[in-house]
Amino acid sequence: MHAAPQGRKERNCLPHTWPVLLALLLPGPVVGAEPAGTLDRLAEALDGKLAAAVKGSQVARAPGTAPRLAPKDLVLALRHGPAVSTELTRVVRGLLVGRLTARGLRVASIPAEGSWERRRRQASAGGFELLLDLELVVALGHLHLRGTLQATDRQLWRDTIQPERGALHHLHTHVRIDAEVRGYQGSTGSGGLSFSPRSYPLGREPVLGLAVGDLDGDGRSEVVVLEERRVRIMRFRSRREGFEAALAEDLTPPWAGLQPRRAFGSVLLLDINHDGRDDLMLRTSAMERGAVYALESSAPPVRSAGPRLRRRSDLPGYPLAAWRKRRKVEQLSCQSMAGQDLYDTATLAGALAGVLPGGGAQQLPPAFYTLVAMDLARKKERHRYLGVVDEKGKLQLFVDGKAPAALVMDRVGLALDAVDLDDDGALELVTTAAGDPGTGQDQITVHRLERGTNVPRMLWRSGHLEGIVTALAHGDVDGDGKLELLGAVFDGKGRAQLLLLN
């Protein structure tokens, strides 16, 4: 460890051992009652990558010398590109410093001016032993946080022979530019909504659920298609080529003893264990219990078989909603009505406070077809929406767990989605029609809820679709930073299609 500059009073630093530093950097609880927003997730992801980088490091030492002591301090230099506002940079810097200091580290910031070598010398002169040198840039509709973790001292033998062992780590994470990010950027929206629908064949099985997320941690989204006894993972190639099948896997017993009149199911994606990959939570009416799956590569000698889904744990019910409060994952689940294609409101379990009106289910219908929950943030203003469609086709929308319902709509179909499609901070409700399935036609309608009033205004309605929409989802499937809508349509000839609206 290098000595502090002459005349500098030594601070009350952390114990100088690597195990102590590892304990401070490894994931741990972070206090906070509010749901994690987009920028929180960006800082959390970078924090996790920093922890992984340090965890995988060993302090190099010359032969015959004692191990180096643990770095005592960390200095942060955060610069931003021309398309990133000063306010946004300030907020991200504050979130990063807060996460690192919450672990017990002494963190200071220095101006991100001049060359990297100048910042390294400035950090070293201040007695700091690690420099977290980061850049905040905008590219292709995403906000990227990238840079390096660098030792501030110079050891030629170490930096030449083993630069990856404690000397340098490349870090990178990104989030989509949504309403929260735009709020700090001073932009109020991304423009109006218009859709160009295109359909792609899926096969002969009706789709019970759709979800979009990053299952393999490569930064691109996959589409999960849930059928009664099978789950498929698909990737978007282009509008002309459509979707390619990445994985198709049969679900496994035990099977449910009592089957409903119509097969149904639910599927959610969320990074539960903070490894940068979304986990898959699902259940269909054919299953006796739900399950949590993770996508993993095959180990030798069957690596050529490609990735597989590994069942990690069981779920007691149908997963309806999941979200993160800082590092804690909370879920909302439910059981079905015996022998029916409806969920039993009395069996709702999980994190009910702040989600359901009054923290309970008294204001909800006794049974329902669909429940969706969504957090929407714009700067520090955050709201949680809960929408439920009952067996009579009535939609009720609750805001921040308050009763009565802020919005009631009749003649709504069982497929429902809630999303801020144009990133302006106002919620869009995506609904289907509640017509007779025997007619073989359906429609998708998008309503916007005006901020402050929750008055719906119709933005777009599809033409008559040849079939019934059985599931809806949204996500950035093509990686352009904009959200697309997805719908699964099942027609009277027993054919399923995936409808892409972008």
XYZ file of C-alpha atoms in Angstrom:
502
model
C 0.000 0.000 0.000
C 1.404 3.389 -0.891
C 1.898 5.953 1.822
C -0.291 8.993 2.301
C 1.158 12.284 1.034
C 3.388 14.186 3.469
C 1.453 16.403 5.827
C -1.855 14.621 5.172
C -3.581 13.447 8.331
C -4.425 9.759 8.121
C -8.186 9.190 8.229
C -10.042 6.592 10.210
C -9.998 4.051 7.396
C -11.407 0.582 7.053
C -9.452 -2.440 8.299
C -6.881 -3.187 5.640
C -7.733 -6.728 4.617
C -9.250 -7.993 1.379
C -11.895 -10.093 3.166
C -13.248 -6.928 4.761
C -13.450 -5.148 1.418
C -15.177 -8.136 -0.149
C -17.749 -8.162 2.631
C -18.426 -4.488 2.005
C -18.804 -4.831 -1.740
C -20.773 -8.044 -1.934
C -24.560 -7.587 -2.342
C -26.342 -6.789 0.872
C -29.522 -5.072 2.037
C -30.034 -1.444 1.141
C -32.579 0.509 3.138
C -35.432 1.988 1.140
C -39.194 1.769 1.131
C -39.889 2.983 -2.388
C -39.902 0.676 -5.419
C -36.653 0.832 -7.360
C -36.883 3.168 -10.354
C -34.984 3.057 -13.622
C -31.983 5.022 -12.401
C -31.945 2.997 -9.174
C -31.689 -0.148 -11.288
C -28.848 1.381 -13.311
C -26.876 2.165 -10.141
C -27.738 -1.224 -8.645
C -26.505 -3.061 -11.738
C -23.207 -1.157 -11.755
C -22.833 -1.785 -8.021
C -23.372 -5.507 -8.596
C -20.811 -5.630 -11.408
C -18.309 -3.806 -9.215
C -18.887 -6.343 -6.444
C -18.411 -9.215 -8.907
C -15.197 -7.648 -10.225
C -13.671 -7.328 -6.769
C -14.927 -10.766 -5.726
C -13.151 -12.383 -8.664
C -9.893 -10.564 -7.991
C -6.806 -11.644 -6.134
C -4.248 -9.067 -5.136
C -1.123 -9.859 -7.084
C 2.177 -9.833 -5.227
C 5.775 -10.279 -6.190
C 7.481 -13.540 -5.202
C 8.714 -13.462 -1.620
C 6.716 -10.371 -0.645
C 3.766 -10.049 1.722
C 0.259 -9.677 0.261
C -0.848 -6.120 -0.394
C -3.356 -4.716 2.028
C -6.896 -3.870 0.986
C -7.559 -0.517 -0.711
C -8.966 1.804 1.931
C -10.847 4.350 -0.210
C -12.494 4.727 -3.585
C -12.752 7.853 -5.681
C -15.452 8.286 -8.342
C -15.032 10.271 -11.538
C -18.235 10.445 -13.600
C -18.292 12.261 -16.937
C -21.148 12.487 -19.398
C -21.613 12.668 -23.121
C -23.147 15.639 -24.985
C -26.651 14.128 -25.005
C -26.755 13.670 -21.197
C -27.914 16.518 -18.975
C -25.988 17.796 -15.966
C -28.978 17.087 -13.710
C -29.179 13.468 -14.830
C -25.451 13.040 -14.209
C -25.823 14.536 -10.721
C -28.642 12.122 -9.853
C -26.737 9.066 -11.106
C -23.624 10.151 -9.202
C -25.654 10.513 -6.025
C -27.180 7.060 -6.414
C -23.785 5.462 -6.987
C -22.173 7.187 -4.007
C -25.144 6.270 -1.837
C -24.907 2.583 -2.725
C -21.163 2.416 -2.142
C -21.199 4.316 1.141
C -24.106 2.166 2.340
C -21.638 -0.730 2.228
C -19.216 1.111 4.508
C -16.801 2.372 1.872
C -15.368 5.878 2.042
C -16.194 7.354 -1.365
C -15.253 10.745 -2.770
C -15.892 12.362 -6.154
C -13.426 14.223 -8.324
C -14.088 16.223 -11.509
C -14.002 14.052 -14.607
C -11.705 16.442 -16.461
C -8.669 15.921 -18.597
C -7.121 12.565 -19.379
C -7.504 9.316 -17.482
C -3.877 9.603 -16.370
C -4.583 13.002 -14.833
C -7.535 11.588 -12.871
C -5.442 8.638 -11.732
C -2.702 10.936 -10.438
C -5.247 13.164 -8.705
C -6.815 10.154 -6.963
C -3.412 8.804 -5.969
C -2.271 12.165 -4.624
C -5.356 12.260 -2.443
C -4.450 8.941 -0.860
C -7.075 6.897 -2.709
C -6.150 3.472 -3.977
C -9.045 2.751 -6.352
C -10.389 4.949 -9.130
C -13.884 4.224 -10.458
C -13.745 6.049 -13.766
C -17.161 6.106 -15.463
C -18.921 7.676 -18.419
C -22.661 8.282 -18.905
C -23.710 8.218 -22.573
C -26.855 7.892 -24.666
C -26.933 5.485 -27.604
C -29.782 3.819 -29.506
C -32.465 4.786 -27.022
C -30.513 3.551 -23.983
C -28.607 5.258 -21.191
C -25.232 3.549 -20.782
C -23.002 3.661 -17.704
C -19.576 2.314 -18.525
C -15.972 2.614 -17.453
C -13.205 0.991 -15.434
C -12.148 0.220 -11.884
C -8.443 0.967 -11.683
C -5.744 0.830 -9.035
C -4.197 4.291 -8.701
C -0.643 3.081 -8.045
C 1.802 1.932 -10.683
C 3.412 -1.518 -10.477
C 5.022 -2.418 -13.764
C 5.389 -6.125 -13.040
C 1.728 -6.439 -12.020
C 0.170 -4.249 -14.706
C 2.168 -5.964 -17.448
C 1.917 -9.594 -16.401
C -1.450 -9.766 -14.663
C -3.493 -6.653 -15.525
C -6.791 -8.451 -14.948
C -5.995 -9.430 -11.356
C -6.886 -6.407 -9.249
C -5.489 -3.802 -11.626
C -8.272 -3.164 -14.125
C -11.913 -4.133 -14.556
C -14.228 -3.004 -17.332
C -17.769 -2.255 -16.151
C -20.855 -1.619 -18.270
C -24.598 -1.525 -17.742
C -27.499 0.258 -19.395
C -31.210 1.023 -19.111
C -33.832 2.043 -21.608
C -34.584 5.773 -21.755
C -38.067 5.892 -20.235
C -40.188 8.627 -18.638
C -38.007 8.814 -15.522
C -34.820 9.323 -17.508
C -36.532 11.803 -19.834
C -37.744 13.782 -16.839
C -34.168 14.460 -15.741
C -33.162 15.122 -19.327
C -35.808 17.845 -19.645
C -37.715 15.932 -22.331
C -41.443 15.362 -21.772
C -42.114 12.683 -24.323
C -40.978 10.801 -27.383
C -43.814 11.806 -29.683
C -47.170 10.354 -30.658
C -48.176 6.738 -30.983
C -48.519 4.930 -34.266
C -48.372 1.220 -34.952
C -47.449 -0.911 -37.908
C -48.849 -4.407 -37.133
C -47.248 -7.557 -38.471
C -48.047 -11.154 -37.601
C -45.841 -14.264 -37.438
C -46.993 -17.906 -37.173
C -46.523 -19.712 -33.853
C -48.109 -23.137 -34.360
C -51.279 -24.970 -33.303
C -51.299 -24.344 -29.549
C -53.074 -21.359 -27.967
C -50.751 -19.007 -26.099
C -51.601 -18.590 -22.417
C -49.059 -15.901 -21.584
C -46.383 -13.635 -23.057
C -43.431 -11.905 -21.407
C -40.396 -9.938 -22.619
C -37.041 -9.743 -20.832
C -33.333 -10.511 -20.923
C -32.931 -14.163 -19.934
C -29.296 -14.629 -20.926
C -27.852 -11.298 -19.774
C -26.615 -10.195 -23.201
C -28.508 -6.891 -23.141
C -31.080 -7.969 -25.746
C -34.637 -9.046 -25.030
C -36.142 -12.473 -25.510
C -39.854 -13.258 -25.837
C -41.302 -16.008 -23.656
C -44.324 -17.819 -25.108
C -46.246 -19.911 -22.581
C -48.434 -22.781 -23.763
C -50.406 -25.269 -21.666
C -47.549 -27.789 -21.326
C -44.642 -26.085 -23.030
C -42.641 -22.876 -22.824
C -40.811 -21.340 -25.755
C -38.125 -18.641 -25.885
C -37.877 -16.594 -29.076
C -35.630 -13.819 -30.351
C -36.517 -11.118 -32.852
C -34.360 -11.006 -35.986
C -36.054 -8.459 -38.266
C -39.513 -7.493 -39.449
C -38.962 -9.527 -42.606
C -37.487 -12.608 -40.915
C -39.628 -12.397 -37.795
C -38.736 -14.387 -34.670
C -36.340 -17.289 -34.360
C -36.845 -20.098 -31.861
C -34.056 -20.114 -29.266
C -35.522 -22.787 -27.007
C -38.627 -24.950 -26.644
C -39.019 -27.038 -23.523
C -41.845 -29.185 -22.196
C -43.140 -28.448 -18.738
C -42.865 -31.308 -16.275
C -45.269 -33.029 -13.845
C -46.867 -33.183 -11.375
C -50.013 -32.242 -13.275
C -53.164 -30.796 -11.786
C -55.910 -33.336 -11.085
C -58.804 -30.968 -11.921
C -58.679 -29.190 -15.285
C -60.709 -26.019 -16.031
C -62.939 -25.487 -19.045
C -60.312 -23.237 -20.662
C -56.564 -23.609 -20.241
C -54.961 -20.500 -18.761
C -51.698 -19.467 -17.169
C -49.405 -16.633 -16.105
C -45.767 -15.812 -16.740
C -43.431 -13.140 -15.309
C -39.798 -12.193 -15.846
C -37.663 -10.567 -13.139
C -34.020 -10.750 -12.090
C -34.580 -12.337 -8.682
C -30.997 -13.130 -7.644
C -29.329 -9.989 -9.092
C -27.121 -11.834 -11.585
C -28.038 -9.671 -14.582
C -30.378 -12.319 -16.018
C -34.148 -12.383 -15.748
C -35.654 -15.400 -14.026
C -38.785 -17.030 -15.399
C -41.817 -17.472 -13.129
C -44.751 -19.380 -14.590
C -47.697 -21.663 -14.032
C -50.420 -23.071 -16.255
C -53.703 -24.703 -15.312
C -52.207 -28.074 -16.297
C -49.590 -27.779 -13.520
C -50.156 -28.735 -9.909
C -47.852 -25.908 -8.814
C -45.879 -23.093 -10.394
C -42.128 -22.897 -10.822
C -39.168 -20.527 -11.153
C -36.771 -21.276 -14.023
C -33.382 -19.890 -15.018
C -31.762 -20.063 -18.433
C -28.328 -21.659 -18.316
C -25.854 -23.037 -20.839
C -25.354 -26.761 -21.075
C -22.229 -28.108 -19.396
C -19.810 -30.436 -21.182
C -20.043 -32.937 -22.704
C -23.433 -31.799 -24.053
C -22.597 -28.134 -24.645
C -23.680 -28.452 -28.260
C -27.228 -28.925 -27.017
C -27.317 -25.186 -26.225
C -29.020 -23.401 -23.344
C -31.553 -25.149 -21.136
C -34.107 -24.083 -18.574
C -33.255 -25.155 -15.044
C -36.083 -25.401 -12.537
C -34.836 -23.539 -9.481
C -37.803 -23.658 -7.105
C -41.542 -24.166 -6.809
C -44.197 -21.453 -6.635
C -47.274 -21.927 -4.458
C -49.647 -20.176 -6.847
C -49.944 -18.335 -10.140
C -47.434 -15.454 -10.347
C -49.414 -12.291 -11.108
C -46.994 -9.458 -10.354
C -43.422 -9.025 -9.154
C -41.299 -5.977 -8.477
C -38.226 -4.892 -6.567
C -37.970 -2.630 -3.542
C -34.275 -1.859 -3.667
C -32.679 -5.301 -3.359
C -35.775 -7.049 -2.071
C -38.078 -8.815 -4.531
C -41.783 -8.811 -3.722
C -44.406 -10.927 -5.461
C -48.162 -11.156 -5.724
C -49.664 -14.588 -6.411
C -53.048 -16.270 -6.399
C -54.822 -19.623 -6.656
C -57.522 -20.439 -9.205
C -61.177 -21.220 -8.626
C -61.594 -25.001 -8.530
C -62.364 -26.297 -12.017
C -62.750 -22.786 -13.481
C -60.623 -20.504 -15.615
C -60.763 -17.736 -12.990
C -58.507 -16.611 -10.163
C -59.834 -16.688 -6.608
C -59.447 -13.240 -5.022
C -59.619 -14.722 -1.511
C -56.323 -16.549 -2.130
C -54.281 -13.462 -3.097
C -50.974 -13.601 -1.242
C -47.750 -11.678 -1.122
C -46.934 -7.985 -0.848
C -50.453 -6.552 -0.653
C -49.735 -3.287 1.165
C -49.536 -0.346 -1.230
C -50.795 -2.495 -4.096
C -54.350 -3.544 -3.307
C -56.834 -0.954 -2.047
C -56.634 -0.728 1.720
C -53.874 -3.351 1.690
C -56.452 -6.114 1.158
C -58.752 -7.554 -1.478
C -62.065 -6.176 -0.211
C -62.505 -3.793 -3.151
C -61.736 -6.431 -5.797
C -64.270 -8.761 -7.422
C -64.533 -12.247 -5.852
C -63.000 -13.774 -8.985
C -61.159 -12.355 -11.984
C -59.616 -13.273 -15.313
C -56.618 -10.962 -15.385
C -54.544 -8.835 -13.014
C -51.705 -6.543 -14.059
C -49.540 -4.259 -11.936
C -47.150 -1.569 -13.103
C -44.882 1.058 -11.545
C -44.566 4.344 -13.415
C -41.966 6.945 -12.446
C -41.144 10.391 -13.723
C -38.308 11.957 -11.779
C -39.195 11.439 -8.109
C -42.919 11.067 -8.750
C -43.850 7.394 -8.696
C -47.194 5.623 -8.921
C -48.283 2.001 -8.842
C -51.210 0.900 -10.967
C -53.231 -2.272 -10.479
C -55.766 -3.354 -13.099
C -58.153 -6.285 -12.763
C -60.747 -7.685 -15.204
C -63.605 -9.718 -13.720
C -65.714 -12.461 -15.284
C -68.271 -9.887 -16.505
C -65.690 -7.999 -18.526
C -65.423 -5.023 -16.143
C -62.010 -3.432 -15.733
C -61.115 -1.648 -12.501
C -57.904 0.354 -12.208
C -56.524 1.255 -8.772
C -53.747 3.789 -8.199
C -51.308 3.602 -5.267
C -53.496 1.112 -3.410
C -56.326 3.604 -2.940
C -60.056 2.929 -3.117
C -62.358 3.392 -4.907
C -61.073 2.499 -8.375
C -59.706 5.480 -10.272
C -61.112 4.071 -13.524
C -63.860 1.612 -14.447
C -64.401 0.323 -17.998
C -66.982 -2.205 -19.224
C -66.880 -4.739 -22.045
C -63.177 -5.471 -21.758
C -61.601 -8.739 -22.859
C -59.455 -11.021 -20.728
C -56.127 -9.898 -22.257
C -54.846 -6.707 -20.620
C -51.593 -4.740 -20.414
C -50.478 -1.518 -18.712
C -47.445 0.389 -19.985
C -46.036 3.826 -20.790
C -45.528 3.203 -24.490
C -44.238 6.643 -25.499
C -42.260 7.389 -22.328
C -44.128 10.594 -21.486
C -44.993 9.648 -17.887
C -48.650 8.875 -18.634
C -50.052 5.344 -18.468
C -51.425 3.543 -21.506
C -53.989 0.785 -21.008
C -54.012 -1.887 -23.702
C -57.293 -3.799 -23.783
C -59.046 -6.328 -25.969
C -62.713 -6.712 -26.857
C -65.188 -8.782 -24.829
C -67.138 -10.154 -27.764
C -68.352 -13.706 -28.243
C -65.354 -15.965 -29.000
C -67.574 -17.733 -31.498
C -67.426 -14.709 -33.802
C -63.704 -15.319 -34.308
C -62.834 -11.614 -34.217
C -61.158 -9.354 -31.676
C -59.684 -5.862 -31.410
C -56.804 -4.263 -29.547
C -57.377 -0.758 -28.155
C -54.881 1.622 -26.553
C -56.139 4.267 -24.101
C -53.988 6.918 -22.445
C -54.723 8.051 -18.897
C -54.176 11.793 -18.706
C -51.881 12.638 -15.793
C -53.660 13.984 -12.733
C -57.140 13.093 -13.952
C -56.970 9.377 -14.933
C -59.438 10.142 -17.708
C -58.948 7.664 -20.567
C -58.449 8.925 -24.106
C -58.407 6.453 -26.974
C -55.173 6.694 -28.944
C -55.399 3.743 -31.297
C -57.605 0.801 -32.209
C -56.721 -2.089 -34.460
C -58.900 -3.417 -37.206
C -60.842 -6.623 -36.619
C -58.393 -9.432 -35.925
C -59.135 -12.870 -37.293
C -59.043 -14.658 -33.984
C -59.099 -14.033 -30.244
C -56.271 -12.224 -28.462
C -55.227 -14.595 -25.671
C -52.243 -12.668 -24.260
C -50.584 -9.241 -24.392
C -47.084 -8.049 -23.468
C -44.671 -5.218 -24.175
C -40.917 -4.756 -24.411
C -38.039 -3.526 -26.520
C -37.762 -6.623 -28.680
C -35.622 -5.104 -31.457
C -33.151 -3.192 -29.257
C -33.955 0.290 -30.599
C -34.864 1.725 -27.187
C -38.586 1.945 -27.990
C -41.275 -0.310 -26.617
C -43.248 -2.626 -28.873
C -46.587 -4.287 -28.153
C -47.008 -8.028 -28.588
C -50.247 -9.940 -28.850
C -50.973 -13.649 -29.236
C -53.942 -14.397 -31.512
C -55.676 -17.783 -31.793
C -58.092 -18.194 -34.710
C -61.009 -20.512 -35.409
C -58.810 -22.845 -37.483
C -56.589 -23.669 -34.520
C -53.658 -21.487 -35.529
C -51.701 -19.250 -33.202
C -49.932 -16.105 -34.379
C -47.686 -13.562 -32.715
C -48.751 -10.000 -33.523
C -46.005 -7.371 -33.334
C -47.076 -3.719 -33.073
C -44.192 -1.288 -33.452
